[in-house]
XYZ file of C-alpha atoms in Angstrom:
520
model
C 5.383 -21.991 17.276
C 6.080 -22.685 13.368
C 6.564 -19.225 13.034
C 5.763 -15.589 13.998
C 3.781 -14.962 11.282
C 2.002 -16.617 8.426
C 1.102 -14.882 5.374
C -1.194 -16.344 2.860
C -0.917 -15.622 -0.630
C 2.330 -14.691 -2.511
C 0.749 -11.603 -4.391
C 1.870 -8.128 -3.815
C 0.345 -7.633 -0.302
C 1.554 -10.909 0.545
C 5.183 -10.772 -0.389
C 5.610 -6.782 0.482
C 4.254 -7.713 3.965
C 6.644 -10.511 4.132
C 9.642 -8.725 3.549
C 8.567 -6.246 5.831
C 8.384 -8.656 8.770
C 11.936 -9.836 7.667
C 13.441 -6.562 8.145
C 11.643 -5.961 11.490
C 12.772 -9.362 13.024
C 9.918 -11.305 12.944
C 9.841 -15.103 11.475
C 7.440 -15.717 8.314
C 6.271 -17.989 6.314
C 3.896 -17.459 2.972
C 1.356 -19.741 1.949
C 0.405 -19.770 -1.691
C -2.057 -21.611 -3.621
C -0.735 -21.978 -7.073
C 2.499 -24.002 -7.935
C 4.221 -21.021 -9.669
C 3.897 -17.470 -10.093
C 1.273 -16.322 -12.510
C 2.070 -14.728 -15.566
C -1.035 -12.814 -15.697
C -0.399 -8.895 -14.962
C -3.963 -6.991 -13.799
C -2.268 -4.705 -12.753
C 0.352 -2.669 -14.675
C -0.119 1.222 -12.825
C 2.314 2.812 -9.783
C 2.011 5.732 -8.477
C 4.433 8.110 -6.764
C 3.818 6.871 -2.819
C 4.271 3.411 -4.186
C 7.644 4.002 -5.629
C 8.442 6.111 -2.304
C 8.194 3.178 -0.558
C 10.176 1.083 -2.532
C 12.708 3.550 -2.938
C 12.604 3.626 0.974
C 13.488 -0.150 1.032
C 16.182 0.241 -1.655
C 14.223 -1.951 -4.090
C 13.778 0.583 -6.941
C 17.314 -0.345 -8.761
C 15.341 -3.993 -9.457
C 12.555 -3.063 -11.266
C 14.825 -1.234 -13.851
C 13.747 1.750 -15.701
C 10.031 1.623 -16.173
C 7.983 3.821 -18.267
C 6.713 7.014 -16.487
C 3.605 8.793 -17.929
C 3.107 12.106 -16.317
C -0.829 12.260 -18.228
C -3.420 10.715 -15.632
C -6.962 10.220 -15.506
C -9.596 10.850 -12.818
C -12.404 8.801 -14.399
C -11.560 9.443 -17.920
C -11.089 12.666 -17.356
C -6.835 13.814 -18.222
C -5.675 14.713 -15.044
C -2.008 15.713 -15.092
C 0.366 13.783 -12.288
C 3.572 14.830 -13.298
C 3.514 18.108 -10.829
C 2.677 15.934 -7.626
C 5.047 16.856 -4.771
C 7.100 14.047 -5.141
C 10.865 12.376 -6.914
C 8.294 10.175 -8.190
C 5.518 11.709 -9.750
C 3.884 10.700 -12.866
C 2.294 6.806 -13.555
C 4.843 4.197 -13.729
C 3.541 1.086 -15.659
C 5.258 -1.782 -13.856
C 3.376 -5.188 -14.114
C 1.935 -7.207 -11.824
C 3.722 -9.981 -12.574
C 7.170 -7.964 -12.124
C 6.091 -6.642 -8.611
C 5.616 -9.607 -7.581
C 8.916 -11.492 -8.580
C 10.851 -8.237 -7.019
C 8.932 -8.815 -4.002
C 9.287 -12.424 -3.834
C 13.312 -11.871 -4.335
C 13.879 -9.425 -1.621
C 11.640 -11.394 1.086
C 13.424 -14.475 0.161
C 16.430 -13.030 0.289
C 15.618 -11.761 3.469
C 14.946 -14.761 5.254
C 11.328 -15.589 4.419
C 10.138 -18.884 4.010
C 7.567 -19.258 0.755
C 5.709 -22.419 0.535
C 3.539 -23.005 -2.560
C 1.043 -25.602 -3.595
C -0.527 -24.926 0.291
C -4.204 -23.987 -0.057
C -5.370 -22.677 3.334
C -8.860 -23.978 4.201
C -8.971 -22.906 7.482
C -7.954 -20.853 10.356
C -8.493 -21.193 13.970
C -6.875 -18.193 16.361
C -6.301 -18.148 20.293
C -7.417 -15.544 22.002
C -5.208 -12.141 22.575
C -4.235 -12.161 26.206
C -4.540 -8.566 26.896
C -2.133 -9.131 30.231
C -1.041 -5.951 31.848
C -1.727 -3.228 29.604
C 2.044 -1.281 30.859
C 3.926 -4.405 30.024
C 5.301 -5.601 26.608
C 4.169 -9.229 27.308
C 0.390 -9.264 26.696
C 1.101 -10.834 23.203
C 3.172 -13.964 24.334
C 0.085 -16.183 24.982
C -1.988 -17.910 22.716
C -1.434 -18.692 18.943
C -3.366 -19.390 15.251
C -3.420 -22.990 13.814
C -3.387 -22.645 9.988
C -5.008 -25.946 8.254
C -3.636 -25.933 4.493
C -4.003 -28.830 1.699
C -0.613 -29.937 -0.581
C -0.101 -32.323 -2.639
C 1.194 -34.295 0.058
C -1.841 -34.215 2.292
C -2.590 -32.046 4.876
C -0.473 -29.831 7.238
C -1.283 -27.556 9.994
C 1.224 -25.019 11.336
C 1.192 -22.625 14.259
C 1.842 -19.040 14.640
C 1.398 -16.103 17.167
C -0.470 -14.000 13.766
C -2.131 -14.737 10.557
C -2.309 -12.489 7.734
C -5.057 -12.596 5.238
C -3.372 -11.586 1.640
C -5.257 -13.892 -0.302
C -6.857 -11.495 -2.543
C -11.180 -10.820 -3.164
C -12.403 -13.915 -2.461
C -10.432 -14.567 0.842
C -10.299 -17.905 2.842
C -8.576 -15.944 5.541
C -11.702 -13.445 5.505
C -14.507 -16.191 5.010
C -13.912 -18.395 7.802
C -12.602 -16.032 10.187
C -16.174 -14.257 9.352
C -15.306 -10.662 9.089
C -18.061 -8.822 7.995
C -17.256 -7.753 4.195
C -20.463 -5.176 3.672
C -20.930 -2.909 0.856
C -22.177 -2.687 -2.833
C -22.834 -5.633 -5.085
C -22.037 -5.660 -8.488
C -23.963 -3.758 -10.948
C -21.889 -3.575 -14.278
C -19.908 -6.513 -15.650
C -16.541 -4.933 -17.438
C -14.185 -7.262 -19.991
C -10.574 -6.959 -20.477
C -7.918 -9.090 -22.309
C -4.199 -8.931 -23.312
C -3.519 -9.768 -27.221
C -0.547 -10.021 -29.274
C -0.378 -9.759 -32.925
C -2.731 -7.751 -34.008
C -2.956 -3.405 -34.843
C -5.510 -1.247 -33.184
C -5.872 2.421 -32.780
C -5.109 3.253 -29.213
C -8.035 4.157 -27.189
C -8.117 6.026 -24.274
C -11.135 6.077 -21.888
C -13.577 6.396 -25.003
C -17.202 6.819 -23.780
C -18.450 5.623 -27.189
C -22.397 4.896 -27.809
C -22.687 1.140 -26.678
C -20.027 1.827 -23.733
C -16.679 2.527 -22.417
C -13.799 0.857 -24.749
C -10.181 1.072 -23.794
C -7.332 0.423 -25.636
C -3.723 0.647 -24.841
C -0.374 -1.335 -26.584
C 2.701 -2.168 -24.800
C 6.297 -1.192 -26.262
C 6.708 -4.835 -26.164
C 3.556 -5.147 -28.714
C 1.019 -6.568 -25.920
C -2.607 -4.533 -26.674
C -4.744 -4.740 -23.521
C -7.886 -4.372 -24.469
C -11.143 -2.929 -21.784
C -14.653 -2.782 -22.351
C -17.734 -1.984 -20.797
C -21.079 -1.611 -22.236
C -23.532 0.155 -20.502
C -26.380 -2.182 -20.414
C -25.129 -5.199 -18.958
C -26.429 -7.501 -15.747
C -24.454 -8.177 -12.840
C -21.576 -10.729 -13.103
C -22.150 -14.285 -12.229
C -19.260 -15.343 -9.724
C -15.961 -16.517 -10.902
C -17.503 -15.860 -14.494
C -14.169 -15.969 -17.318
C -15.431 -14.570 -20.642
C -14.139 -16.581 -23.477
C -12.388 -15.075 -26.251
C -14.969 -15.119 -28.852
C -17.083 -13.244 -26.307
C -14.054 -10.377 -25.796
C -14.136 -9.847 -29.766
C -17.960 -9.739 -30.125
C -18.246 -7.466 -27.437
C -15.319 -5.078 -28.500
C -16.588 -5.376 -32.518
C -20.132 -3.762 -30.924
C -18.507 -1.650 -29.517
C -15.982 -0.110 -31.777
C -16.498 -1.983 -35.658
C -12.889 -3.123 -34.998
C -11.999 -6.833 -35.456
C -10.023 -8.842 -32.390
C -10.369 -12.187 -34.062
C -6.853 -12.392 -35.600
C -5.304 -11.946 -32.621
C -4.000 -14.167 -29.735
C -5.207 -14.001 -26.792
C -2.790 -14.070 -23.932
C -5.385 -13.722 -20.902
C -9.066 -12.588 -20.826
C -11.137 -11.709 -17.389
C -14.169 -10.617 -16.605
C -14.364 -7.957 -13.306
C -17.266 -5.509 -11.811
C -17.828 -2.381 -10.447
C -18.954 -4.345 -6.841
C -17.281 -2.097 -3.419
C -16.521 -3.578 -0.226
C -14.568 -2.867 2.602
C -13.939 -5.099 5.554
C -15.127 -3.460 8.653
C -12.538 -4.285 10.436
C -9.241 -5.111 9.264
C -8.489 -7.404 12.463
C -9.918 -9.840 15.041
C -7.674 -11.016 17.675
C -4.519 -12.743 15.670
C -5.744 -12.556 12.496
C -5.302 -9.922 10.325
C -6.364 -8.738 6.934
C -5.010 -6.888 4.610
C -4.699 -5.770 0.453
C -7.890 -7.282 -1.757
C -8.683 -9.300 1.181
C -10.053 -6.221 3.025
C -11.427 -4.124 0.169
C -12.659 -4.762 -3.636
C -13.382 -2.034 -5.639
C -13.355 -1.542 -9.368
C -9.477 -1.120 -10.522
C -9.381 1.732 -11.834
C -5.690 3.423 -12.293
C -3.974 1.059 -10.456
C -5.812 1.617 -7.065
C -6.306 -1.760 -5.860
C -2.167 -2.771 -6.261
C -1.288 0.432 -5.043
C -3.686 0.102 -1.918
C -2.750 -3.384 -0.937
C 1.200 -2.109 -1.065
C 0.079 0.727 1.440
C -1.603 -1.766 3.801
C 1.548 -4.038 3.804
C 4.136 -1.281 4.661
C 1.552 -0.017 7.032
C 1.333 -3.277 9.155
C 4.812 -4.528 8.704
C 6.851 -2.836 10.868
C 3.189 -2.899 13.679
C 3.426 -6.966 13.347
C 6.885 -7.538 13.634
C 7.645 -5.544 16.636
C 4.390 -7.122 18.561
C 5.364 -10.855 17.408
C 8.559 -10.522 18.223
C 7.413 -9.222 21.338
C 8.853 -6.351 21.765
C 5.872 -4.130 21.131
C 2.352 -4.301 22.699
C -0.147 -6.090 20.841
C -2.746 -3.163 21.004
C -0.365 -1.558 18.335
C -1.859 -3.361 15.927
C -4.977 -1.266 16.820
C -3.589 1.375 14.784
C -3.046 -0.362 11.906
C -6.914 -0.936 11.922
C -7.836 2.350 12.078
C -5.538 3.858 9.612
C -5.797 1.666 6.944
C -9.162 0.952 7.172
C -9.668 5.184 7.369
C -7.591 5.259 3.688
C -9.336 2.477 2.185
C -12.751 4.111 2.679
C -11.267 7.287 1.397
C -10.006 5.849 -1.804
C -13.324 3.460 -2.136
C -14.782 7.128 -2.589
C -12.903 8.290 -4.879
C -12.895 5.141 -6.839
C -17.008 5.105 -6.014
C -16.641 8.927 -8.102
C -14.882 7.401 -11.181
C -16.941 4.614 -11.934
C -20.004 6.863 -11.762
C -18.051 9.383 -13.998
C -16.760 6.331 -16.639
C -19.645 3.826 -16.699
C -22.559 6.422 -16.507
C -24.714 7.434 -19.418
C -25.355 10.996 -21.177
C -26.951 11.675 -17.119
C -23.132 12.049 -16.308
C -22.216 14.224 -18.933
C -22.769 17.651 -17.242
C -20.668 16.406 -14.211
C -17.901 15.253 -16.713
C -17.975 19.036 -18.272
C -18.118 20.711 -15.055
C -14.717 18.870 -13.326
C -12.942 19.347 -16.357
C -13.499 23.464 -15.908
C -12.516 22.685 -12.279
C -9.383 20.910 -13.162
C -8.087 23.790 -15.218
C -7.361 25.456 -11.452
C -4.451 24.213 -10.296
C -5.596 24.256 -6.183
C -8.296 21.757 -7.330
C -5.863 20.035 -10.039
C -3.105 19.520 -7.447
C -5.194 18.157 -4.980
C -6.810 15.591 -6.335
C -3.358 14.547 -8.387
C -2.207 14.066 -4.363
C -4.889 12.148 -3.751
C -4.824 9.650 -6.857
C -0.854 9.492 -6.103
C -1.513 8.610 -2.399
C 0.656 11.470 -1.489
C -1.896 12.929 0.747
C -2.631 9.956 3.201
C -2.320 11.889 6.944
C -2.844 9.702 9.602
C -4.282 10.423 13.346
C -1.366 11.626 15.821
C -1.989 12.989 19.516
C 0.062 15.873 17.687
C -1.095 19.027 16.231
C 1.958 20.126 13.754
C 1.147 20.640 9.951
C 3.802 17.735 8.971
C 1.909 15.163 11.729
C 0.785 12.251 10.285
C 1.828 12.835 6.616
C 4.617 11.345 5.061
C 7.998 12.962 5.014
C 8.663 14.984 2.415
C 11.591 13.458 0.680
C 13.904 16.384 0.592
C 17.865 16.500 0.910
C 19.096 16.906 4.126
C 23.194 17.160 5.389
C 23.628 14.705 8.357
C 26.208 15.356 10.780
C 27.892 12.609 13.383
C 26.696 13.041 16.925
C 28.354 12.320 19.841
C 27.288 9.930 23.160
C 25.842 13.062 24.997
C 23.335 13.477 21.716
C 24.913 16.889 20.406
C 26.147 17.281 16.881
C 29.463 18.025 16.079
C 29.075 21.286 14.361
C 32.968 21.038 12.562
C 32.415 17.337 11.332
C 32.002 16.649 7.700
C 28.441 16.854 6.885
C 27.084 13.842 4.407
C 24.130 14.623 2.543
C 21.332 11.894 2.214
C 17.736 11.833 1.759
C 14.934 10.253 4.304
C 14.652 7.495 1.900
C 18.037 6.308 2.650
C 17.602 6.650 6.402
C 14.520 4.439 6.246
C 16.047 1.504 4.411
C 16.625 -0.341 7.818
C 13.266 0.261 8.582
C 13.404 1.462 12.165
C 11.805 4.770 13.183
C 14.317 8.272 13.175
C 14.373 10.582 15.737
C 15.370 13.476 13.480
C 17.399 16.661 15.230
C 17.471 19.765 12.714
C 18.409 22.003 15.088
C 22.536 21.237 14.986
C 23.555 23.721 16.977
C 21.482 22.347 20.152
C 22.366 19.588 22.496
C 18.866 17.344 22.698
C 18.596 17.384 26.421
C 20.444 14.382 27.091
C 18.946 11.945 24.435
C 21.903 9.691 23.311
C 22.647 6.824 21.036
C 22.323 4.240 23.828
C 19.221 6.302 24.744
C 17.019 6.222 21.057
C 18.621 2.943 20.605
C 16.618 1.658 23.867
C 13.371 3.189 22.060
C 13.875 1.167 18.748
C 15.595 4.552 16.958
C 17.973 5.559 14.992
C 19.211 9.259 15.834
C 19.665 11.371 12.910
C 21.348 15.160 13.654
C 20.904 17.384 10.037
C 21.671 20.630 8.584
C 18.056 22.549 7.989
C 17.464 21.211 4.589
C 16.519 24.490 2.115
C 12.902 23.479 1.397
C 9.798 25.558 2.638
C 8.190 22.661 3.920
C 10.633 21.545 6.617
C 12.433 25.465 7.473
C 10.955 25.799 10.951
C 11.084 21.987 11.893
C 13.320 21.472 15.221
C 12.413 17.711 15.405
C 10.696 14.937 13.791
C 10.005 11.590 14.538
C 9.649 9.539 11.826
C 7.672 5.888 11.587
C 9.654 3.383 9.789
C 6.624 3.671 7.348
C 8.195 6.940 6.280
C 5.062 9.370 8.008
C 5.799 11.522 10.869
C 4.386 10.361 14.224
C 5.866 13.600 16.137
C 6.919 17.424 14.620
C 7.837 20.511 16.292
C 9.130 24.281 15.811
C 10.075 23.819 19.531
C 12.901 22.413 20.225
C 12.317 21.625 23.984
C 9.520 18.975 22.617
C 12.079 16.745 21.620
C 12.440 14.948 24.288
C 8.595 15.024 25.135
C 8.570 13.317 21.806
C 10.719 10.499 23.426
C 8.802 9.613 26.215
C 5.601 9.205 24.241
C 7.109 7.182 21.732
C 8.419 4.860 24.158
C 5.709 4.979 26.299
C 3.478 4.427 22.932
C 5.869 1.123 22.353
C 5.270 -0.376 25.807
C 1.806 -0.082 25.116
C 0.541 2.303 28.222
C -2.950 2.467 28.673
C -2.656 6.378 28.933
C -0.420 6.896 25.415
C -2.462 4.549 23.797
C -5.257 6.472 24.961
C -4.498 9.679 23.426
């Protein structure tokens, strides 16, 4: 093997995936396209789970202070963020182009291997040899050979995985021939960042002709949006030139672009598509390579992130062969579960933005709704990706959501797995815990010995055992024991404390890959 894993494409999937593979032990190298990083920033929105998981990886410090905007949208419609259960509500307008240098630092840094000017154009994978299904070894067979053209010629390198993070119009995706169904295009939308000229700010304007957006930058950018409502479907690849950006805005709103420069124009649609499956065998997909839908608020970056942190920890543990490979199961069906779920709601606001006077009633009617702050907070949860619950075997409230990110007072604990209830108690948040990504088995019941789990014993199940205080928040008060995924959600929760070590044995026998815990 060249490697354990090969990426392609350096954009945010690419790189966040990367690092994660670094930090659970597995070997990677990223193929990219282009010779250098593009400048161009499509996406400029984060939301509060995003930031959660870069706060859980410590990389929050390098992005600086961004701007936070606590006003929303939910298809042009103000929908207010800033109350979502979360350090990190609001909107955080971070560019693209920044994401993806902070990612590309920290996976280098880690140990990642990023190889540019390589242009994958093709991808043949081994099969998966399943072996015995109670064994850890069923992944150590077979591999994928990656063809990619430089400027050298042609290499070929061989892994045990392939990741598809090559955006929309994926190689990966084409010639491994996963089925990308859905709906085609039927609005063509323009969009452009200038620089030196003075427009009013618009925001989500349904105006006569169409939808105009306007929106400057504190360091003087404007990006400009438009869409009129009659257009055709886009031609593919179709860049709108500049003189076609002002015409169309001038229609639009009487205002003149023509002064300004143009930094970037791009043309994009309203087509949705979702991969319908996010694997076959050793190759994997994952960010715009498994679902396109029209970026609205940031979705699409936000959603490829979610997908990365997702499989990360999955992928390293089976390449590295520690873990089973029909873990990566499970990444399948969760991601591919929250992708259809925010297709929908993305599906909802492009009905609500790029309809005509037929969506006005619907428009009037959520805004009443949003004035109630049940329906207000839950679909702020669901915009913020706060509210993503994946499937468990478990029946607890907390399983499968993330973990609320609440303080909590650690104590030490000794070889037998009690606390010591007269040490010095140190208090942290979950976000620190999960830097090293590796799961927590998390005692909150200090006073109770955990029935013989130890260091040496989590440490055998790939854990790190955490014994806390009760932290004072209504969401965790009950909670005798969590276990928590390195992706930050709770796999296991319980008001019992006896299910701790039940909690154990699953997650180990989950690990090895058991036919029976797999099967439940």
């Amino acid at each position: 093997m060249d490697t354990d894993v090969i990426v392609v494409g350096a954009g945010p999937a690419g790189l966040m995936l990367a690092g994660e593979l670094r930090l659970g032990g597995a070997d990677v190298v990223v193929l990219e396209r282009l010779a250098t990083p593009t400048d161009e920033s499509r996406a400029s929105t984060l939301h509060a789970r995003t930031m959660e998981l870069f706060d859980q990886r410590g990389l929050l410090e390098r992005f600086g202070t961004p701007n936070r905007e606590t006003l929303g949208h939910f298809g042009g419609i103000s929908l207010e963020l800033g109350g979502v259960d979360s350090a990190h509500s609001g909107i955080w307008k971070v560019a693209q182009a920044t994401v993806e240098r902070v990612l590309a630092d920290w996976a280098s840094d880690a140990g990642a291997k990023i190889r540019r000017t390589h242009d994958v154009v093709d991808v043949e994978a081994g099969q998966v040899d399943a072996g015995n299904s109670d064994t850890q070894d069923g992944d150590t067979r077979g591999s994928v050979r990656v063809r990619a053209r430089t400027p050298d010629g042609a290499v070929e390198l061989r892994a045990r995985y392939v990741v598809g993070c090559d955006g929309e119009h994926s190689t990966v995706r084409g010639v491994t021939q996963l089925p990308f169904p859905g709906r085609a295009a039927s609005r063509r939308l323009l969009r452009a960042d200038v620089r030196g000229i003075d427009i009013p700010n618009r925001r989500f304007e349904r105006l006569p002709g169409g939808l105009a957006i306007a929106s400057r930058r504190p360091d003087g950018v404007t990006r400009v949006m438009m869409a009129p409502f009659e257009t055709p479907a886009p031609l593919a690849d179709d860049t709108p030139s500049f003189a076609e950006i002002c015409e169309t805005w001038q229609k639009l709103t009487g205002e003149d672009l023509r002064a300004a420069t143009p930094l970037w124009c791009n043309a994009f649609s309203d087509e949705s598509r979702q991969v319908s499956r996010y694997r076959k065998g050793r190759v994997l997909v994952a960010g715009d390579a498994a679902h396109r839908q029209l970026p609205i608020g940031g979705q699409a970056i936000n959603l490829a992130l979610a997908d990365a942190v997702n499989l990360g920890w999955k992928l390293a543990g089976v390449a590295t062969g520690r873990w089973h490979d029909a873990l990566l199961d499970s990444y399948d069906d969760e991601r591919r579960a929250a992708g259809a779920r925010a297709r929908m709601l993305v599906e909802t606001q492009a009905a609500l933005l790029l309809g005509g006077a037929e969506v006005d009633p619907v428009r009037h009617m959520l805004s009443d709704l949003l004035a109630h702050p049940p329906v207000r907070d839950a679909l702020a949860a669901a915009v913020a990706g706060v509210d993503v619950r994946y499937a468990t075997r478990w029946t607890h409230p907390l399983a499968g959501l993330r973990l609320p990110d609440v303080a909590i007072g650690v104590r030490p604990v000794d070889e037998s797995g009690t606390c010591r209830p007269n040490a010095d108690v140190t208090t942290t948040y979950p976000h620190d815990l999960l830097r090293p990504g590796r799961p927590i088995l998390l005692n909150l019941d200090c006073d109770a010995a955990w029935h013989g789990i130890s260091h040496s014993k989590a440490a055998a199940a790939g854990l790190t055992l955490v014994c806390a205080e009760q932290p004072p928040a209504r969401s965790l008060d009950t909670v005798k024991a969590l276990l928590v995924r390195p992706d930050g959600h709770v796999d296991f929760s319980s008001d019992v404390r006896a299910e701790s070590l039940q909690a154990l044995a699953a997650w180990q026998a989950w690990r090895r890959g058991s036919a029976a815990a797999l099967a439940r």
